[in-house]
Coordinates of C-alpha atoms and ligand atoms in Angstrom, one line a residue:
X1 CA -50.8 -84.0 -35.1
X2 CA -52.6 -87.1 -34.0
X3 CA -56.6 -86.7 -33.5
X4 CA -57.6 -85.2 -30.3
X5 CA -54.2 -84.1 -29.1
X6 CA -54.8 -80.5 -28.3
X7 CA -53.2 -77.4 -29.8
X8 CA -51.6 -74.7 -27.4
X9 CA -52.7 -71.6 -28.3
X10 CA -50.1 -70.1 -26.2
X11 CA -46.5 -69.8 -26.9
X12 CA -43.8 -71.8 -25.5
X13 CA -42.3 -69.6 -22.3
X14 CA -39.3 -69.2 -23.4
X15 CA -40.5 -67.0 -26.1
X16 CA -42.9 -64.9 -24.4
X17 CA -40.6 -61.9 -25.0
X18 CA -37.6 -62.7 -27.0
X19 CA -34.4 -60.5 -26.9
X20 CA -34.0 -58.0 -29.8
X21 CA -30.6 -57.6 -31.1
X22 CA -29.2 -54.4 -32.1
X23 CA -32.5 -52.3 -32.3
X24 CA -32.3 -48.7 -34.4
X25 CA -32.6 -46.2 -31.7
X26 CA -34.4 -44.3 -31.1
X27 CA -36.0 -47.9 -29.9
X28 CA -39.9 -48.2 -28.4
X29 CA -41.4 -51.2 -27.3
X30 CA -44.2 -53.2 -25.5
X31 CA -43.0 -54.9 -22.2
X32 CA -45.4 -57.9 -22.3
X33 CA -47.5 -58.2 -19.5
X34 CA -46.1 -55.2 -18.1
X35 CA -43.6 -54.7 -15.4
X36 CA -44.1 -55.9 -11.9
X37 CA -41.5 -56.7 -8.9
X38 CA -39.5 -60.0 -10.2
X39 CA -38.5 -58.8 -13.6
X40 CA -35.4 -57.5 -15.3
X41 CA -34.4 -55.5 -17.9
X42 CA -30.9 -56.4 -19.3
X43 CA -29.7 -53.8 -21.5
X44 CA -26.4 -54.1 -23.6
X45 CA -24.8 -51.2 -25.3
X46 CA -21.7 -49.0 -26.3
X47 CA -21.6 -45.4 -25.2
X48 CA -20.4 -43.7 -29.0
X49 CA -17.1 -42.1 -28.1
X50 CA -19.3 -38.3 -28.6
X51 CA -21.7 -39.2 -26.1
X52 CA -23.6 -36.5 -24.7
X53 CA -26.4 -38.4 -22.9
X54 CA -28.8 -41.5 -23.6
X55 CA -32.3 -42.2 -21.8
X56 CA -33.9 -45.6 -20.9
X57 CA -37.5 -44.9 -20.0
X58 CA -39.8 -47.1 -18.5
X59 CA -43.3 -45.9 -20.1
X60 CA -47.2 -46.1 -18.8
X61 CA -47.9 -46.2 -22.5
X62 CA -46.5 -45.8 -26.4
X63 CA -48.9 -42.5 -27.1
X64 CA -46.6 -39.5 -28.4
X65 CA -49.0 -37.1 -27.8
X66 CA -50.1 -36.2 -25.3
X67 CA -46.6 -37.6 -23.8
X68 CA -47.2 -41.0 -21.7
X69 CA -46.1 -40.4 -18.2
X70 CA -42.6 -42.2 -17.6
X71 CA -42.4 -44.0 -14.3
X72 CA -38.5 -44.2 -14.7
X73 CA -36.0 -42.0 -16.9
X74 CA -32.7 -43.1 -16.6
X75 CA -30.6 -40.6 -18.1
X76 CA -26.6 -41.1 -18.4
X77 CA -25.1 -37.6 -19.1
X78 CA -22.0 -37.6 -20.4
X79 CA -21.0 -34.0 -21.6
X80 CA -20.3 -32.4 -18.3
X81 CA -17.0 -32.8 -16.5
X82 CA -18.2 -34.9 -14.1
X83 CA -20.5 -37.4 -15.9
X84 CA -23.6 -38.5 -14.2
X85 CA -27.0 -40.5 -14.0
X86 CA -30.5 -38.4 -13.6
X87 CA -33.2 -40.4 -12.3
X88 CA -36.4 -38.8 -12.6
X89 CA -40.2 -39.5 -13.2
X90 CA -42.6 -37.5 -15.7
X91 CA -46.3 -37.3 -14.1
X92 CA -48.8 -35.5 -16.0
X93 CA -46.2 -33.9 -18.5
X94 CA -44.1 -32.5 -15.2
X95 CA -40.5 -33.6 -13.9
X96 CA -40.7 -34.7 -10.5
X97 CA -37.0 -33.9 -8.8
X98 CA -34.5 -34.6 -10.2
X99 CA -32.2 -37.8 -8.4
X100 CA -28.2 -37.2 -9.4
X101 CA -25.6 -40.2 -8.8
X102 CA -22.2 -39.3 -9.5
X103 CA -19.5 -41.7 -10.2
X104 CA -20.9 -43.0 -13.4
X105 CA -19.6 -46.3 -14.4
X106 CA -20.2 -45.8 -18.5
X107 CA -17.2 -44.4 -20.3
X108 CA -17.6 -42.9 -23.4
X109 CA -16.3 -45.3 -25.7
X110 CA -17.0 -48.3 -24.0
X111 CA -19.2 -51.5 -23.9
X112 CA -21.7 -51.8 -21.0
X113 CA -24.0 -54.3 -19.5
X114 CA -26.8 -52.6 -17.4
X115 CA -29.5 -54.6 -15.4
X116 CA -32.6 -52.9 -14.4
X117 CA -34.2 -55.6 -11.5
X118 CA -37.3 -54.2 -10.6
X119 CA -38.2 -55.0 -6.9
X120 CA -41.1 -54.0 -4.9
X121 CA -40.8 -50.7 -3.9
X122 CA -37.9 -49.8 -5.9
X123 CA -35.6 -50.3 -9.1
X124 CA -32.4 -51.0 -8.3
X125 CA -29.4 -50.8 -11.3
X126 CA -26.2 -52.4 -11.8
X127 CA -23.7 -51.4 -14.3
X128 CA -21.1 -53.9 -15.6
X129 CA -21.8 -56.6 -12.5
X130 CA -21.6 -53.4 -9.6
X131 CA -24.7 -52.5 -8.4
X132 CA -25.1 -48.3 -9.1
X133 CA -28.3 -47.1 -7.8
X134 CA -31.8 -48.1 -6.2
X135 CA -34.6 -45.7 -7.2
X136 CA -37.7 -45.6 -5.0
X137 CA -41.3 -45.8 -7.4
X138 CA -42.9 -42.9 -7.5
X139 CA -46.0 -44.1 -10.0
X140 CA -47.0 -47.8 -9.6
X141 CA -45.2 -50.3 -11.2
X142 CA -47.6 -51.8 -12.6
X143 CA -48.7 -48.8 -14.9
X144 CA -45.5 -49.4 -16.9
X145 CA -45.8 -51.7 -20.6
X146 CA -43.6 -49.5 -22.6
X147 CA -39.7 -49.3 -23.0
X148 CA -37.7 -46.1 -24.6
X149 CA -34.5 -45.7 -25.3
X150 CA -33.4 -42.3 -26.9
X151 CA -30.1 -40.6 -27.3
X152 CA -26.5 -41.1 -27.5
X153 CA -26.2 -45.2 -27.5
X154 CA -25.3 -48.3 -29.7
X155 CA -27.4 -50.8 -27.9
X156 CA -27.1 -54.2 -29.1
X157 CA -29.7 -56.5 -27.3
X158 CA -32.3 -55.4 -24.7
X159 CA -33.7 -59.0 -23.1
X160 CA -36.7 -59.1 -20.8
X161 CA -35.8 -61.6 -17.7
X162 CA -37.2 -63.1 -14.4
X163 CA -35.1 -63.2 -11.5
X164 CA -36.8 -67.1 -10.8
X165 CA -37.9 -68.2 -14.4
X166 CA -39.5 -71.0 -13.0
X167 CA -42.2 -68.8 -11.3
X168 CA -43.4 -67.5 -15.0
X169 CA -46.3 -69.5 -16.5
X170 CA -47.0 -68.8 -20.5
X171 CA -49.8 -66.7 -19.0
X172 CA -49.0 -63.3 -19.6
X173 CA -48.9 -63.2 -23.8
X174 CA -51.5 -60.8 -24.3
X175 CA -55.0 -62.0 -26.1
X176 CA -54.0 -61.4 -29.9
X177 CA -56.1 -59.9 -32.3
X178 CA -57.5 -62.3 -34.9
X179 CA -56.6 -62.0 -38.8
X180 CA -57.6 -60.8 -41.4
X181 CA -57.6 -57.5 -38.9
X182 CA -58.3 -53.7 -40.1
X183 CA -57.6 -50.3 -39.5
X184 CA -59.2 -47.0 -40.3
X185 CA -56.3 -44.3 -41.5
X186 CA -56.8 -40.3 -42.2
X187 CA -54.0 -40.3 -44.1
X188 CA -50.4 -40.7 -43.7
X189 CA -48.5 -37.6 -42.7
X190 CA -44.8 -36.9 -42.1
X191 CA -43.6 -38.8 -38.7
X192 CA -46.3 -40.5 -38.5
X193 CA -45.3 -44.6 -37.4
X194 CA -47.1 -47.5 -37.7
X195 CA -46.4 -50.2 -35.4
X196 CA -47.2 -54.0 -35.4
X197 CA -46.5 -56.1 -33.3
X198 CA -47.1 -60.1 -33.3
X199 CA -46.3 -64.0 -33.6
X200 CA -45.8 -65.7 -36.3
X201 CA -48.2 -69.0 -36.3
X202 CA -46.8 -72.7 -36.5
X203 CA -46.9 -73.3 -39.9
X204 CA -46.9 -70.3 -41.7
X205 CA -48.0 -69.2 -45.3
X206 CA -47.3 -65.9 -45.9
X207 CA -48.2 -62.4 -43.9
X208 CA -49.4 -59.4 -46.4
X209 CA -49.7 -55.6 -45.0
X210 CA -51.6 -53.3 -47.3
X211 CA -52.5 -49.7 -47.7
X212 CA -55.5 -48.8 -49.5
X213 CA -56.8 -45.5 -50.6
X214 CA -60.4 -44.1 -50.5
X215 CA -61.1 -45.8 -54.0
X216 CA -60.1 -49.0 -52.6
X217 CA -56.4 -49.1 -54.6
X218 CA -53.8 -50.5 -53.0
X219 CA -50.6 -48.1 -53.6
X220 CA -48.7 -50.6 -51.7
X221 CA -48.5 -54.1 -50.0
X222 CA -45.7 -55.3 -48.1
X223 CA -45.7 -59.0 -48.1
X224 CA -43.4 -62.0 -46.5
X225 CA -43.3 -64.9 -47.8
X226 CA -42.6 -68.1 -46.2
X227 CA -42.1 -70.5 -49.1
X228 CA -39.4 -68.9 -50.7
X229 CA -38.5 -66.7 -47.4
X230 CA -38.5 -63.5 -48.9
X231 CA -40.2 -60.1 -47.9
X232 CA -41.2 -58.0 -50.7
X233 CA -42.9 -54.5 -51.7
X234 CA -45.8 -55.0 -54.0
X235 CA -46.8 -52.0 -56.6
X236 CA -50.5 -51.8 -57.6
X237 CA -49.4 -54.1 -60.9
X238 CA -48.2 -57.0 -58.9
X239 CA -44.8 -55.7 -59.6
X240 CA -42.9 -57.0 -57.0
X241 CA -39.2 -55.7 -55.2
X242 CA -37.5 -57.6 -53.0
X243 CA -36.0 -56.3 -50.0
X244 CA -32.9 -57.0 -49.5
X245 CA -32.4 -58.2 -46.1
X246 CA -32.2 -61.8 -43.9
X247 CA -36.2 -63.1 -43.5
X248 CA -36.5 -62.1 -40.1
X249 CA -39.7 -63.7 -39.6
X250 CA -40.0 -67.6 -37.7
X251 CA -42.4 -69.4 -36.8
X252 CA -44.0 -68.9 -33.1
X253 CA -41.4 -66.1 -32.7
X254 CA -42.6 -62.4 -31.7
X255 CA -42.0 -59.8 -34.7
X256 CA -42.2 -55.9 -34.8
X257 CA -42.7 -54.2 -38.2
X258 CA -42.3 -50.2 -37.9
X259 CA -43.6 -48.1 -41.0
X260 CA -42.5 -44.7 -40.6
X261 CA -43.8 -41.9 -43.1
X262 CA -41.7 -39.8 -44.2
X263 CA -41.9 -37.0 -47.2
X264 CA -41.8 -39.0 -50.0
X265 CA -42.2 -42.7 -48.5
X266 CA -42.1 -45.2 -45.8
X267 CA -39.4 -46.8 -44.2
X268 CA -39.3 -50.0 -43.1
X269 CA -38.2 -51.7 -39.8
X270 CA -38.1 -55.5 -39.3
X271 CA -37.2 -56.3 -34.8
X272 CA -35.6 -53.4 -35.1
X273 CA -34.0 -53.4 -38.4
X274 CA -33.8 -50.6 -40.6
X275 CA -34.8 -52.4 -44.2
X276 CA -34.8 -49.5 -46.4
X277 CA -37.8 -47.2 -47.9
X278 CA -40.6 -47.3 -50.3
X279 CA -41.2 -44.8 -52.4
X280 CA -44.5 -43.0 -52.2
X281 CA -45.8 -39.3 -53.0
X282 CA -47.5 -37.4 -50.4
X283 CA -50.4 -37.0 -52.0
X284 CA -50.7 -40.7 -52.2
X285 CA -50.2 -41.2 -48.9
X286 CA -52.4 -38.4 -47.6
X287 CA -55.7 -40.7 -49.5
X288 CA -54.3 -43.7 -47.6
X289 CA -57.7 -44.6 -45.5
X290 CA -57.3 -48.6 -44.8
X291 CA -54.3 -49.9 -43.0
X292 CA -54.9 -54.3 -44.0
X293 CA -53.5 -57.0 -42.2
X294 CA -53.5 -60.8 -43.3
X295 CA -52.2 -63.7 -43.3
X296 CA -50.3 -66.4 -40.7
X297 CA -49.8 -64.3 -37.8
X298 CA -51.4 -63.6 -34.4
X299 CA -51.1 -59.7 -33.6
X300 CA -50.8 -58.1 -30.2
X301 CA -50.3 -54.4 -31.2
X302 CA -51.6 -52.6 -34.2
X303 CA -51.0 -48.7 -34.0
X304 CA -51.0 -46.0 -36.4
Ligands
GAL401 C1 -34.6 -32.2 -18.1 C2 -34.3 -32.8 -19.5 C3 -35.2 -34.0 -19.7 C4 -35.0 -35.0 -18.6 C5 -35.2 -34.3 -17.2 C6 -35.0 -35.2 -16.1 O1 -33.8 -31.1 -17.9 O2 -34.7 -31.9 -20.5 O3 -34.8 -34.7 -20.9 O4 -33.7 -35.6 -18.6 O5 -34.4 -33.2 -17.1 O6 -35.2 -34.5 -14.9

C-alpha cells in the first residue's frame, strides 16, 4: 500500500452477508443489519422424503431462554393429508392466530427454491418462481436480526439479497469488537453453544480460541492457521490435532464458529459445518471461567 492511501475499514459490499452453503440444521443466524422492506431471503432446500414439517423463523433476537419473539414462523406441514403452510407470529411467548394456505407447492422428496421478499407492510413468498402467500407484519420489521430454521429440511444455501443492490451502501456491517476480546464463563454445561461470529482481516496470521479454567489452564485452544491453512485442537502440552476438514476461513470473508457442549465434549461447527468433537470431561468443563479470543479477525457476535 502506497503511503497515505487510506485503508477501508469496511468490507467490500458484496460480502456484507455472504451465502452459507449447506448449513447443519437446526441452523441460527444474525441477519446483518436487520431486516427492513427491500430485502430478501432466498432459501434453497429438499424436503427429506419423511417430512413431517420444517420452520423458517424470522427472530427479534438469538436468546433461547426466555424464547425471542418470532415476527414470522413459516411452517410447511407435511404429515397431514392435505399438506400445508402455518403462518404465525410468537409475541411475548404466545401464538398469535394461526394463518393456513393450502395447496402447498413443496413435495416431499423434492428440491425447492423459496424467496422471502420482505415489503413494507407485509412478507410476501414465492415457492419455485410462483408467488404462494403475502403475510401482513404483525411486530415491526425492524425488530427482526435473527434467522431459524428447524425441522424436517436439507437446506443447501440460504443467501441474504436486495431487491435493487445498487441502493445498499457497505454501511450496515455492524461495529466489530476489537481483538484480543474476552469473555467471562460459569462453566460449560450440556447444550450450552457458543457462537462467534466475524471477518477475517486482509492479511491474516492466525485466529486462536481458548478456554481457560479458574487456575488460568487452558484445557483447550482451537486454532486456524493461515500459513499452512490448517485448523487445529490444541491440548494443554501444545499437542496438537488437526481437524480434518477444508480451511474454511478467507480473508475479508464472514465466518461463524459454533461450539456446542455436550456430555463429554464440544463439537465443532465451521459456516455451518459440522467438524467433529473434542473430547473433554464434564468436570473440566464445568471450571471453564474464560472464553479467549485472538488473533486476525474482526468479531461481530460473541455469545456463550
Ligand atoms: C403450534 C406449534 C408451533 C407453531 C405454532 C404456529 O401448534 O406447536 O410449533 O407451529 O403452532 O401457530
Amino acid at each position: 500500500m502506497s503511503p497515505g492511501e487510506k485503508l477501508d475499514p469496511l468490507p467490500d459490499p458484496f460480502i456484507l452477508q455472504p451465502p452459507v452453503f449447506h448449513p447443519v440444521v437446526p441452523y441460527v443466524t444474525t441477519i446483518f443489519g436487520g431486516l427492513r422492506a427491500g430485502k430478501m431471503v432466498m432459501l434453497q432446500g429438499v424436503v427429506p422424503l419423511a417430512a413431517h414439517r420444517f420452520q423458517v423463523d424470522f427472530q427479534c433476537g438469538c436468546s433461547v431462554h426466555p424464547r425471542p419473539d418470532i415476527a414470522i414462523h413459516f411452517n410447511p406441514r407435511f404429515h397431514t393429508t392435505k399438506p400445508h403452510v402455518i403462518c404465525n407470529t410468537l409475541h411475548a411467548g404466545r401464538w398469535q392466530a394461526e394463518a393456513r394456505w393450502p395447496r402447498l407447492a413443496l413435495q416431499r422428496g423434492a428440491s425447492f427454491l423459496i424467496l422471502f421478499l420482505f415489503a413494507n407492510e407485509e412478507m410476501k413468498v414465492s415457492v419455485n418462481g410462483q408467488h404462494f402467500l403475502h403475510y401482513r407484519y404483525r411486530l415491526p420489521l425492524s425488530r427482526v436480526n435473527t434467522l431459524g430454521i428447524f425441522g424436517d429440511i436439507l437446506v443447501k444455501a440460504v443467501g441474504f439479497l436486495n431487491i435493487n443492490p445498487f441502493v445498499e451502501g457497505g454501511s450496515e456491517y455492524p461495529v466489530g469488537h476489537e481483538v484480543p476480546c474476552s469473555r467471562v464463563l460459569r462453566g460449560l454445561w450440556p447444550g450450552q453453544v457458543i457462537v462467534l461470529r466475524g471477518l477475517v482481516l486482509p492479511e491474516p496470521k492466525d485466529f486462536t480460541l481458548s478456554l481457560r479454567d479458574e487456575a488460568a489452564r487452558i484445557p483447550v485452544t482451537l486454532r486456524a492457521s493461515f500459513t499452512d491453512r490448517t485448523l487445529a485442537w490444541i491440548s494443554p502440552w501444545g499437542q496438537k490435532k488437526l481437524i480434518l476438514a477444508p480451511f474454511l476461513f478467507y480473508p475479508r470473508r464472514f465466518f461463524e464458529v459454533l461450539l456446542l457442549c455436550q456430555e463429554g465434549g464440544l463439537k465443532l461447527a465451521l459456516n455451518g459445518q459440522g467438524l467433529g468433537a473434542t473430547s473433554l470431561d464434564q468436570q473440566v468443563l464445568e471450571r471453564l471461567r474464560e472464553l479467549r479470543i485472538s488473533g486476525s479477525v474482526q468479531l461481530y457476535c460473541v455469545h456463550s
